[in-house]
């Protein structure tokens, strides 16, 4: 049975992805904060080691764990910048490095980073997130050229706690009511005015992890309800 490691699997997109890959016949190890801190080298090593120990192989890594911080650059806390680069950019690098031998030994090895539409376009007040997500796309392109089949899934806004938690911060940053934030800020860049469901992202990840994904490498796989068409 093929084996997958999914980070950030306790919530949102990671949880939906772990469930979907299990339904598709993968052995799945979900890794989240209760298992280790993926903003450290030790945490990423532990995640890869745990999957290899449990399954004896690793065919798919989904680098998904993430956080957000909303603040203009002039007030952005430096420690939050460092923490966001560690989880959103350095963790995918470390996972790819530590899982390299196992993934390249597999007939269908895939490294799938959950990036974001923010890998392609920017928004104000999210400097650390936008910079890290652009970086992840650069990482995925480089992995592809070095011989690891890698893609960056780039969703628009998805209905998860990561988005729900931003609403009060966005309201503060924009000086708006929380009610107005979903309509006028969160959904503003989507041509189709709805949130994406976590299962829709899991569907795309499952496609990329399976036979349909065989020709995708070094590219963003964008699913953003028209956001980046602008
Ligand atoms: N929700 C969206 O609109 C959206 C859009 C595009 C991309 N994304 C990306 O999707 C990914 C998943 O986000 P989500 O929306 O499902 O968020 P979420 O908050 O529901 O889940 C994120 C998970 O990551 C885990 N995590 C965070 N820091 C960790 C750490 N240091 N060590 C281990 N685990 C850690 C959290 O505990 C949580 O379970 C993120 O990379 C995010 O940037 C989300």
mmCIF file with all atom_site columns, C-alpha atoms and ligand atoms in Angstrom, residues 8-14 31-33 36-39 64-67 87-88 114-117 129 133 155-158 160-163 165, ligand 1:
data_model
loop_
_atom_site.group_PDB
_atom_site.id
_atom_site.type_symbol
_atom_site.label_atom_id
_atom_site.label_alt_id
_atom_site.label_comp_id
_atom_site.label_asym_id
_atom_site.label_entity_id
_atom_site.label_seq_id
_atom_site.pdbx_PDB_ins_code
_atom_site.Cartn_x
_atom_site.Cartn_y
_atom_site.Cartn_z
_atom_site.occupancy
_atom_site.B_iso_or_equiv
_atom_site.pdbx_formal_charge
_atom_site.auth_seq_id
_atom_site.auth_comp_id
_atom_site.auth_asym_id
_atom_site.auth_atom_id
_atom_site.pdbx_PDB_model_num
ATOM   1  C CA  . UNK A 1 8   ? -1.108  19.968 9.847  1.00 0.00 ? 8   UNK A CA  1
ATOM   2  C CA  . UNK A 1 9   ? -3.517  17.022 9.763  1.00 0.00 ? 9   UNK A CA  1
ATOM   3  C CA  . UNK A 1 10  ? -5.493  17.929 12.903 1.00 0.00 ? 10  UNK A CA  1
ATOM   4  C CA  . UNK A 1 11  ? -7.545  20.649 11.208 1.00 0.00 ? 11  UNK A CA  1
ATOM   5  C CA  . UNK A 1 12  ? -8.861  22.161 8.005  1.00 0.00 ? 12  UNK A CA  1
ATOM   6  C CA  . UNK A 1 13  ? -7.219  21.188 4.698  1.00 0.00 ? 13  UNK A CA  1
ATOM   7  C CA  . UNK A 1 14  ? -4.769  18.729 6.301  1.00 0.00 ? 14  UNK A CA  1
ATOM   8  C CA  . UNK A 1 31  ? 1.440   14.995 11.962 1.00 0.00 ? 31  UNK A CA  1
ATOM   9  C CA  . UNK A 1 32  ? 0.434   18.084 13.947 1.00 0.00 ? 32  UNK A CA  1
ATOM   10 C CA  . UNK A 1 33  ? 1.497   20.127 16.973 1.00 0.00 ? 33  UNK A CA  1
ATOM   11 C CA  . UNK A 1 36  ? 5.976   17.737 17.346 1.00 0.00 ? 36  UNK A CA  1
ATOM   12 C CA  . UNK A 1 37  ? 6.781   21.303 16.326 1.00 0.00 ? 37  UNK A CA  1
ATOM   13 C CA  . UNK A 1 38  ? 7.288   21.595 12.574 1.00 0.00 ? 38  UNK A CA  1
ATOM   14 C CA  . UNK A 1 39  ? 8.920   24.992 13.003 1.00 0.00 ? 39  UNK A CA  1
ATOM   15 C CA  . UNK A 1 64  ? 0.448   21.622 4.664  1.00 0.00 ? 64  UNK A CA  1
ATOM   16 C CA  . UNK A 1 65  ? 0.882   22.899 8.254  1.00 0.00 ? 65  UNK A CA  1
ATOM   17 C CA  . UNK A 1 66  ? 0.551   26.650 8.477  1.00 0.00 ? 66  UNK A CA  1
ATOM   18 C CA  . UNK A 1 67  ? -0.349  29.780 10.391 1.00 0.00 ? 67  UNK A CA  1
ATOM   19 C CA  . UNK A 1 87  ? 6.507   26.791 9.450  1.00 0.00 ? 87  UNK A CA  1
ATOM   20 C CA  . UNK A 1 88  ? 5.498   27.894 5.929  1.00 0.00 ? 88  UNK A CA  1
ATOM   21 C CA  . UNK A 1 114 ? -0.132  23.413 0.119  1.00 0.00 ? 114 UNK A CA  1
ATOM   22 C CA  . UNK A 1 115 ? 0.891   26.917 -0.954 1.00 0.00 ? 115 UNK A CA  1
ATOM   23 C CA  . UNK A 1 116 ? -1.820  29.505 -1.670 1.00 0.00 ? 116 UNK A CA  1
ATOM   24 C CA  . UNK A 1 117 ? -3.049  32.027 -4.202 1.00 0.00 ? 117 UNK A CA  1
ATOM   25 C CA  . UNK A 1 129 ? 2.664   34.801 4.660  1.00 0.00 ? 129 UNK A CA  1
ATOM   26 C CA  . UNK A 1 133 ? 4.192   31.264 -0.001 1.00 0.00 ? 133 UNK A CA  1
ATOM   27 C CA  . UNK A 1 155 ? -6.121  27.710 -3.291 1.00 0.00 ? 155 UNK A CA  1
ATOM   28 C CA  . UNK A 1 156 ? -8.045  30.914 -2.738 1.00 0.00 ? 156 UNK A CA  1
ATOM   29 C CA  . UNK A 1 157 ? -9.786  31.305 0.620  1.00 0.00 ? 157 UNK A CA  1
ATOM   30 C CA  . UNK A 1 158 ? -10.848 28.006 2.195  1.00 0.00 ? 158 UNK A CA  1
ATOM   31 C CA  . UNK A 1 160 ? -11.008 26.611 7.844  1.00 0.00 ? 160 UNK A CA  1
ATOM   32 C CA  . UNK A 1 161 ? -10.058 27.964 11.290 1.00 0.00 ? 161 UNK A CA  1
ATOM   33 C CA  . UNK A 1 162 ? -7.060  29.723 9.681  1.00 0.00 ? 162 UNK A CA  1
ATOM   34 C CA  . UNK A 1 163 ? -9.458  32.000 7.777  1.00 0.00 ? 163 UNK A CA  1
ATOM   35 C CA  . UNK A 1 165 ? -9.377  33.398 13.016 1.00 0.00 ? 165 UNK A CA  1
HETATM 36 N N1  . LIG B 2 .   ? -7.653  28.438 4.710  1.00 0.00 ? 1   LIG B N1  1
HETATM 37 C C1  . LIG B 2 .   ? -7.294  29.074 3.605  1.00 0.00 ? 1   LIG B C1  1
HETATM 38 O O1  . LIG B 2 .   ? -7.997  29.961 3.101  1.00 0.00 ? 1   LIG B O1  1
HETATM 39 C C2  . LIG B 2 .   ? -6.038  28.709 2.893  1.00 0.00 ? 1   LIG B C2  1
HETATM 40 C C3  . LIG B 2 .   ? -5.868  29.166 1.587  1.00 0.00 ? 1   LIG B C3  1
HETATM 41 C C4  . LIG B 2 .   ? -4.700  28.851 0.910  1.00 0.00 ? 1   LIG B C4  1
HETATM 42 C C5  . LIG B 2 .   ? -3.731  28.100 1.533  1.00 0.00 ? 1   LIG B C5  1
HETATM 43 N N2  . LIG B 2 .   ? -3.921  27.673 2.822  1.00 0.00 ? 1   LIG B N2  1
HETATM 44 C C6  . LIG B 2 .   ? -2.839  26.890 3.431  1.00 0.00 ? 1   LIG B C6  1
HETATM 45 O O2  . LIG B 2 .   ? -3.346  25.629 3.779  1.00 0.00 ? 1   LIG B O2  1
HETATM 46 C C7  . LIG B 2 .   ? -2.572  25.099 4.845  1.00 0.00 ? 1   LIG B C7  1
HETATM 47 C C8  . LIG B 2 .   ? -3.508  24.558 5.914  1.00 0.00 ? 1   LIG B C8  1
HETATM 48 O O3  . LIG B 2 .   ? -4.262  25.641 6.421  1.00 0.00 ? 1   LIG B O3  1
HETATM 49 P P1  . LIG B 2 .   ? -5.755  25.503 7.021  1.00 0.00 ? 1   LIG B P1  1
HETATM 50 O O4  . LIG B 2 .   ? -6.520  26.631 6.441  1.00 0.00 ? 1   LIG B O4  1
HETATM 51 O O5  . LIG B 2 .   ? -6.237  24.122 6.884  1.00 0.00 ? 1   LIG B O5  1
HETATM 52 O O6  . LIG B 2 .   ? -5.441  25.899 8.540  1.00 0.00 ? 1   LIG B O6  1
HETATM 53 P P2  . LIG B 2 .   ? -5.822  25.248 9.943  1.00 0.00 ? 1   LIG B P2  1
HETATM 54 O O7  . LIG B 2 .   ? -5.487  26.277 10.953 1.00 0.00 ? 1   LIG B O7  1
HETATM 55 O O8  . LIG B 2 .   ? -7.204  24.673 9.898  1.00 0.00 ? 1   LIG B O8  1
HETATM 56 O O9  . LIG B 2 .   ? -4.798  24.011 10.042 1.00 0.00 ? 1   LIG B O9  1
HETATM 57 C C9  . LIG B 2 .   ? -3.414  24.212 10.130 1.00 0.00 ? 1   LIG B C9  1
HETATM 58 C C10 . LIG B 2 .   ? -2.822  23.096 10.969 1.00 0.00 ? 1   LIG B C10 1
HETATM 59 O O10 . LIG B 2 .   ? -1.392  23.282 11.016 1.00 0.00 ? 1   LIG B O10 1
HETATM 60 C C11 . LIG B 2 .   ? -0.968  22.976 12.317 1.00 0.00 ? 1   LIG B C11 1
HETATM 61 N N3  . LIG B 2 .   ? 0.295   23.641 12.654 1.00 0.00 ? 1   LIG B N3  1
HETATM 62 C C12 . LIG B 2 .   ? 0.523   24.978 12.698 1.00 0.00 ? 1   LIG B C12 1
HETATM 63 N N4  . LIG B 2 .   ? 1.777   25.207 13.129 1.00 0.00 ? 1   LIG B N4  1
HETATM 64 C C13 . LIG B 2 .   ? 2.343   23.994 13.374 1.00 0.00 ? 1   LIG B C13 1
HETATM 65 C C14 . LIG B 2 .   ? 3.611   23.589 13.849 1.00 0.00 ? 1   LIG B C14 1
HETATM 66 N N5  . LIG B 2 .   ? 4.559   24.477 14.189 1.00 0.00 ? 1   LIG B N5  1
HETATM 67 N N6  . LIG B 2 .   ? 3.859   22.262 13.976 1.00 0.00 ? 1   LIG B N6  1
HETATM 68 C C15 . LIG B 2 .   ? 2.908   21.346 13.665 1.00 0.00 ? 1   LIG B C15 1
HETATM 69 N N7  . LIG B 2 .   ? 1.691   21.668 13.201 1.00 0.00 ? 1   LIG B N7  1
HETATM 70 C C16 . LIG B 2 .   ? 1.406   22.984 13.062 1.00 0.00 ? 1   LIG B C16 1
HETATM 71 C C17 . LIG B 2 .   ? -2.090  23.497 13.219 1.00 0.00 ? 1   LIG B C17 1
HETATM 72 O O11 . LIG B 2 .   ? -2.027  22.921 14.524 1.00 0.00 ? 1   LIG B O11 1
HETATM 73 C C18 . LIG B 2 .   ? -3.335  23.122 12.427 1.00 0.00 ? 1   LIG B C18 1
HETATM 74 O O12 . LIG B 2 .   ? -3.860  21.862 12.792 1.00 0.00 ? 1   LIG B O12 1
HETATM 75 C C19 . LIG B 2 .   ? -1.652  26.227 5.319  1.00 0.00 ? 1   LIG B C19 1
HETATM 76 O O13 . LIG B 2 .   ? -0.356  26.049 4.784  1.00 0.00 ? 1   LIG B O13 1
HETATM 77 C C20 . LIG B 2 .   ? -2.307  27.458 4.728  1.00 0.00 ? 1   LIG B C20 1
HETATM 78 O O14 . LIG B 2 .   ? -1.392  28.492 4.520  1.00 0.00 ? 1   LIG B O14 1
HETATM 79 C C21 . LIG B 2 .   ? -5.050  27.945 3.523  1.00 0.00 ? 1   LIG B C21 1
#
